[in-house]
mmCIF file of C-alpha atoms and ligand atoms in Angstrom:
data_model
loop_
_atom_site.group_PDB
_atom_site.id
_atom_site.type_symbol
_atom_site.label_atom_id
_atom_site.label_comp_id
_atom_site.label_asym_id
_atom_site.label_seq_id
_atom_site.Cartn_x
_atom_site.Cartn_y
_atom_site.Cartn_z
ATOM 1 C CA UNK A 85 38.043 68.902 122.360
ATOM 2 C CA UNK A 86 37.663 70.365 125.826
ATOM 3 C CA UNK A 87 40.326 69.159 128.242
ATOM 4 C CA UNK A 88 41.443 69.860 131.789
ATOM 5 C CA UNK A 89 44.285 72.247 132.599
ATOM 6 C CA UNK A 90 46.664 69.423 131.772
ATOM 7 C CA UNK A 91 46.459 69.101 127.980
ATOM 8 C CA UNK A 92 47.374 65.398 128.171
ATOM 9 C CA UNK A 93 44.382 64.483 130.339
ATOM 10 C CA UNK A 94 40.881 64.146 128.924
ATOM 11 C CA UNK A 95 37.796 64.764 131.085
ATOM 12 C CA UNK A 96 35.322 65.608 128.322
ATOM 13 C CA UNK A 97 34.430 63.997 125.028
ATOM 14 C CA UNK A 98 35.125 65.816 121.795
ATOM 15 C CA UNK A 99 31.574 67.133 121.737
ATOM 16 C CA UNK A 100 29.155 67.815 118.930
ATOM 17 C CA UNK A 101 28.161 71.310 117.752
ATOM 18 C CA UNK A 102 24.436 70.598 117.511
ATOM 19 C CA UNK A 103 23.756 68.327 120.469
ATOM 20 C CA UNK A 104 24.659 67.799 124.105
ATOM 21 C CA UNK A 105 26.493 64.536 124.752
ATOM 22 C CA UNK A 106 28.009 62.607 127.629
ATOM 23 C CA UNK A 107 30.171 59.469 127.646
ATOM 24 C CA UNK A 108 29.555 56.430 129.865
ATOM 25 C CA UNK A 109 32.738 54.610 130.915
ATOM 26 C CA UNK A 110 32.912 51.311 132.810
ATOM 27 C CA UNK A 111 36.114 50.360 134.657
ATOM 28 C CA UNK A 112 37.590 47.197 136.145
ATOM 29 C CA UNK A 113 36.125 44.494 133.931
ATOM 30 C CA UNK A 114 35.645 42.332 132.101
ATOM 31 C CA UNK A 115 33.504 41.167 135.016
ATOM 32 C CA UNK A 116 30.614 38.741 135.511
ATOM 33 C CA UNK A 117 28.057 41.518 135.186
ATOM 34 C CA UNK A 118 29.289 42.480 131.699
ATOM 35 C CA UNK A 119 26.602 40.543 129.738
ATOM 36 C CA UNK A 120 23.889 42.252 131.795
ATOM 37 C CA UNK A 121 25.407 45.687 131.108
ATOM 38 C CA UNK A 122 25.635 44.848 127.399
ATOM 39 C CA UNK A 123 21.989 43.746 127.302
ATOM 40 C CA UNK A 124 20.867 47.075 128.777
ATOM 41 C CA UNK A 125 23.103 49.158 126.504
ATOM 42 C CA UNK A 126 21.884 47.225 123.455
ATOM 43 C CA UNK A 127 18.233 47.612 124.379
ATOM 44 C CA UNK A 128 18.720 51.351 124.941
ATOM 45 C CA UNK A 129 21.026 51.786 121.915
ATOM 46 C CA UNK A 130 23.732 53.437 124.026
ATOM 47 C CA UNK A 131 27.437 53.154 123.121
ATOM 48 C CA UNK A 132 29.941 53.041 126.000
ATOM 49 C CA UNK A 133 33.642 52.765 126.757
ATOM 50 C CA UNK A 134 35.084 49.850 128.750
ATOM 51 C CA UNK A 135 38.439 50.177 130.512
ATOM 52 C CA UNK A 136 39.623 46.658 131.261
ATOM 53 C CA UNK A 137 42.251 45.202 133.538
ATOM 54 C CA UNK A 138 44.040 42.961 131.077
ATOM 55 C CA UNK A 139 44.598 40.228 133.705
ATOM 56 C CA UNK A 140 40.822 39.697 133.731
ATOM 57 C CA UNK A 141 40.552 39.342 129.954
ATOM 58 C CA UNK A 142 40.384 35.752 128.734
ATOM 59 C CA UNK A 143 39.435 34.691 125.224
ATOM 60 C CA UNK A 144 36.172 33.232 126.617
ATOM 61 C CA UNK A 145 34.923 36.566 127.982
ATOM 62 C CA UNK A 146 32.276 38.281 125.799
ATOM 63 C CA UNK A 147 34.764 40.781 124.373
ATOM 64 C CA UNK A 148 33.525 40.102 120.845
ATOM 65 C CA UNK A 149 30.046 41.274 121.736
ATOM 66 C CA UNK A 150 31.484 44.469 123.178
ATOM 67 C CA UNK A 151 33.119 45.324 119.858
ATOM 68 C CA UNK A 152 30.292 44.055 117.636
ATOM 69 C CA UNK A 153 27.775 46.134 119.552
ATOM 70 C CA UNK A 154 29.716 49.325 118.901
ATOM 71 C CA UNK A 155 31.490 49.954 122.193
ATOM 72 C CA UNK A 156 35.103 50.995 122.725
ATOM 73 C CA UNK A 157 37.724 49.142 124.769
ATOM 74 C CA UNK A 158 40.644 50.802 126.531
ATOM 75 C CA UNK A 159 43.223 49.555 128.991
ATOM 76 C CA UNK A 160 42.982 50.054 132.751
ATOM 77 C CA UNK A 161 46.484 48.545 133.283
ATOM 78 C CA UNK A 162 47.445 44.883 133.734
ATOM 79 C CA UNK A 163 46.401 44.368 137.360
ATOM 80 C CA UNK A 164 45.291 47.718 138.772
ATOM 81 C CA UNK A 165 48.599 48.816 140.284
ATOM 82 C CA UNK A 166 48.863 52.415 141.463
ATOM 83 C CA UNK A 167 51.162 53.833 138.796
ATOM 84 C CA UNK A 168 52.324 56.619 141.103
ATOM 85 C CA UNK A 169 54.047 53.922 143.149
ATOM 86 C CA UNK A 170 55.794 52.320 140.155
ATOM 87 C CA UNK A 171 59.072 53.414 138.588
ATOM 88 C CA UNK A 172 58.879 55.024 135.141
ATOM 89 C CA UNK A 173 60.133 51.784 133.592
ATOM 90 C CA UNK A 174 57.628 49.638 135.505
ATOM 91 C CA UNK A 175 54.841 51.903 134.297
ATOM 92 C CA UNK A 176 55.819 51.525 130.641
ATOM 93 C CA UNK A 177 56.175 47.762 131.006
ATOM 94 C CA UNK A 178 52.831 47.297 132.726
ATOM 95 C CA UNK A 179 51.028 49.535 130.280
ATOM 96 C CA UNK A 180 52.630 47.896 127.244
ATOM 97 C CA UNK A 181 51.784 44.415 128.566
ATOM 98 C CA UNK A 182 48.153 45.345 129.114
ATOM 99 C CA UNK A 183 47.805 47.006 125.703
ATOM 100 C CA UNK A 184 49.385 44.080 123.857
ATOM 101 C CA UNK A 185 47.277 41.501 125.686
ATOM 102 C CA UNK A 186 44.009 43.242 124.864
ATOM 103 C CA UNK A 187 45.125 43.720 121.253
ATOM 104 C CA UNK A 188 46.229 40.101 120.885
ATOM 105 C CA UNK A 189 42.830 38.809 122.040
ATOM 106 C CA UNK A 190 40.547 41.338 120.363
ATOM 107 C CA UNK A 191 42.602 41.990 117.232
ATOM 108 C CA UNK A 192 41.911 45.726 117.570
ATOM 109 C CA UNK A 193 44.272 48.586 118.386
ATOM 110 C CA UNK A 194 43.956 49.971 121.914
ATOM 111 C CA UNK A 195 44.166 53.765 121.957
ATOM 112 C CA UNK A 196 42.624 54.700 125.318
ATOM 113 C CA UNK A 197 44.044 54.375 128.821
ATOM 114 C CA UNK A 198 42.545 55.078 132.215
ATOM 115 C CA UNK A 199 45.040 55.009 135.111
ATOM 116 C CA UNK A 200 43.986 52.783 138.043
ATOM 117 C CA UNK A 201 42.474 54.879 140.874
ATOM 118 C CA UNK A 202 42.848 57.886 138.567
ATOM 119 C CA UNK A 203 46.411 58.148 139.980
ATOM 120 C CA UNK A 204 49.229 59.189 137.684
ATOM 121 C CA UNK A 205 52.373 61.287 137.420
ATOM 122 C CA UNK A 206 54.347 62.766 134.535
ATOM 123 C CA UNK A 207 55.942 59.371 133.818
ATOM 124 C CA UNK A 208 52.490 57.830 133.391
ATOM 125 C CA UNK A 209 51.593 60.435 130.797
ATOM 126 C CA UNK A 210 54.919 59.913 129.034
ATOM 127 C CA UNK A 211 54.451 56.127 129.018
ATOM 128 C CA UNK A 212 50.970 56.473 127.553
ATOM 129 C CA UNK A 213 52.195 58.821 124.843
ATOM 130 C CA UNK A 214 55.061 56.497 123.980
ATOM 131 C CA UNK A 215 52.523 53.705 123.438
ATOM 132 C CA UNK A 216 50.113 55.868 121.431
ATOM 133 C CA UNK A 217 47.492 55.963 124.202
ATOM 134 C CA UNK A 218 45.302 58.902 125.236
ATOM 135 C CA UNK A 219 44.927 59.214 129.010
ATOM 136 C CA UNK A 220 41.250 59.461 129.920
ATOM 137 C CA UNK A 221 40.021 60.485 133.370
ATOM 138 C CA UNK A 222 36.465 61.646 134.090
ATOM 139 C CA UNK A 223 34.415 64.729 134.869
ATOM 140 C CA UNK A 224 31.692 62.985 136.914
ATOM 141 C CA UNK A 225 32.226 60.160 139.387
ATOM 142 C CA UNK A 226 29.115 58.097 140.100
ATOM 143 C CA UNK A 227 30.750 56.726 143.300
ATOM 144 C CA UNK A 228 29.067 53.446 142.331
ATOM 145 C CA UNK A 229 31.631 51.286 144.142
ATOM 146 C CA UNK A 230 30.448 52.725 147.480
ATOM 147 C CA UNK A 231 26.736 52.327 146.712
ATOM 148 C CA UNK A 232 26.099 48.588 146.709
ATOM 149 C CA UNK A 233 22.914 49.082 148.754
ATOM 150 C CA UNK A 234 21.873 52.370 147.148
ATOM 151 C CA UNK A 235 21.823 52.140 143.357
ATOM 152 C CA UNK A 236 19.415 55.105 143.193
ATOM 153 C CA UNK A 237 22.170 57.319 144.588
ATOM 154 C CA UNK A 238 24.393 56.389 141.617
ATOM 155 C CA UNK A 239 21.782 58.000 139.362
ATOM 156 C CA UNK A 240 21.527 61.088 141.566
ATOM 157 C CA UNK A 241 25.300 61.561 141.718
ATOM 158 C CA UNK A 242 25.483 61.646 137.928
ATOM 159 C CA UNK A 243 22.332 63.624 137.121
ATOM 160 C CA UNK A 244 23.176 66.401 139.609
ATOM 161 C CA UNK A 245 26.478 67.012 137.860
ATOM 162 C CA UNK A 246 25.628 66.617 134.174
ATOM 163 C CA UNK A 247 27.292 68.954 131.718
ATOM 164 C CA UNK A 248 27.954 68.845 128.015
ATOM 165 C CA UNK A 249 30.793 66.525 127.056
ATOM 166 C CA UNK A 250 31.200 65.045 130.539
ATOM 167 C CA UNK A 251 32.930 61.670 130.804
ATOM 168 C CA UNK A 252 31.141 59.640 133.496
ATOM 169 C CA UNK A 253 32.956 57.125 135.714
ATOM 170 C CA UNK A 254 31.119 53.837 136.329
ATOM 171 C CA UNK A 255 32.273 50.273 137.072
ATOM 172 C CA UNK A 256 31.291 46.754 136.043
ATOM 173 C CA UNK A 257 29.350 46.180 139.266
ATOM 174 C CA UNK A 258 25.953 44.669 140.100
ATOM 175 C CA UNK A 259 24.588 47.894 141.589
ATOM 176 C CA UNK A 260 25.682 49.784 138.493
ATOM 177 C CA UNK A 261 23.753 47.390 136.285
ATOM 178 C CA UNK A 262 20.725 47.882 138.559
ATOM 179 C CA UNK A 263 21.010 51.669 138.196
ATOM 180 C CA UNK A 264 21.827 51.733 134.491
ATOM 181 C CA UNK A 265 18.311 51.809 132.937
ATOM 182 C CA UNK A 266 17.271 54.659 135.235
ATOM 183 C CA UNK A 267 20.558 56.443 134.645
ATOM 184 C CA UNK A 268 20.162 56.306 130.865
ATOM 185 C CA UNK A 269 16.556 57.500 131.086
ATOM 186 C CA UNK A 270 17.522 60.348 133.413
ATOM 187 C CA UNK A 271 20.341 61.510 131.163
ATOM 188 C CA UNK A 272 18.016 61.470 128.144
ATOM 189 C CA UNK A 273 15.322 63.347 130.082
ATOM 190 C CA UNK A 274 17.835 66.161 130.570
ATOM 191 C CA UNK A 275 18.391 66.379 126.836
ATOM 192 C CA UNK A 276 21.694 64.587 126.464
ATOM 193 C CA UNK A 277 22.775 61.919 123.990
ATOM 194 C CA UNK A 278 25.597 59.393 124.309
ATOM 195 C CA UNK A 279 28.953 59.597 122.620
ATOM 196 C CA UNK A 280 32.101 57.502 122.364
ATOM 197 C CA UNK A 281 35.602 58.926 122.794
HETATM 198 ZN ZN1 LIG B 258 39.745 50.746 138.510
#
């Protein structure tokens, strides 16, 4: 596995010796656009990773489809607090609450964690480790949250920065769903396949 200078932070997937791969990750759901994202991923046969805010996860959300269709679910905290502004104890509590809520609804172990805003300190890393979570950041930001009117730019931002193993930051947003078919096609055109974490 290729990691950043900090061995506890993951920016790249584990890779594959005989093929180039990237990993699509979607933050801040489960949101209303999730079924549309799932439809596109299913049609294109692309697995992805979803980092959910546990406060948004209700039993009625299509979480079952996410798992049945081969995607991974990680936690993105309980309610998107900036962990750098929380005490060490508050960080552990929030992270544990989010992990347990997702596990209680989905019935599956949660092993992946993405800090809200990508903000963390040494206590965040320690809290994640204590709870058996790997801390996942990203190598490529699509900047999709700033591109509501320009979904094409989401594709450009990713394709210009592609490299083997790169974890790509996306969100459960309407413009991201609009860009997703073109994004998948563009990534494939450059010779990459899709991998989970
Ligand atoms: Zn977020």
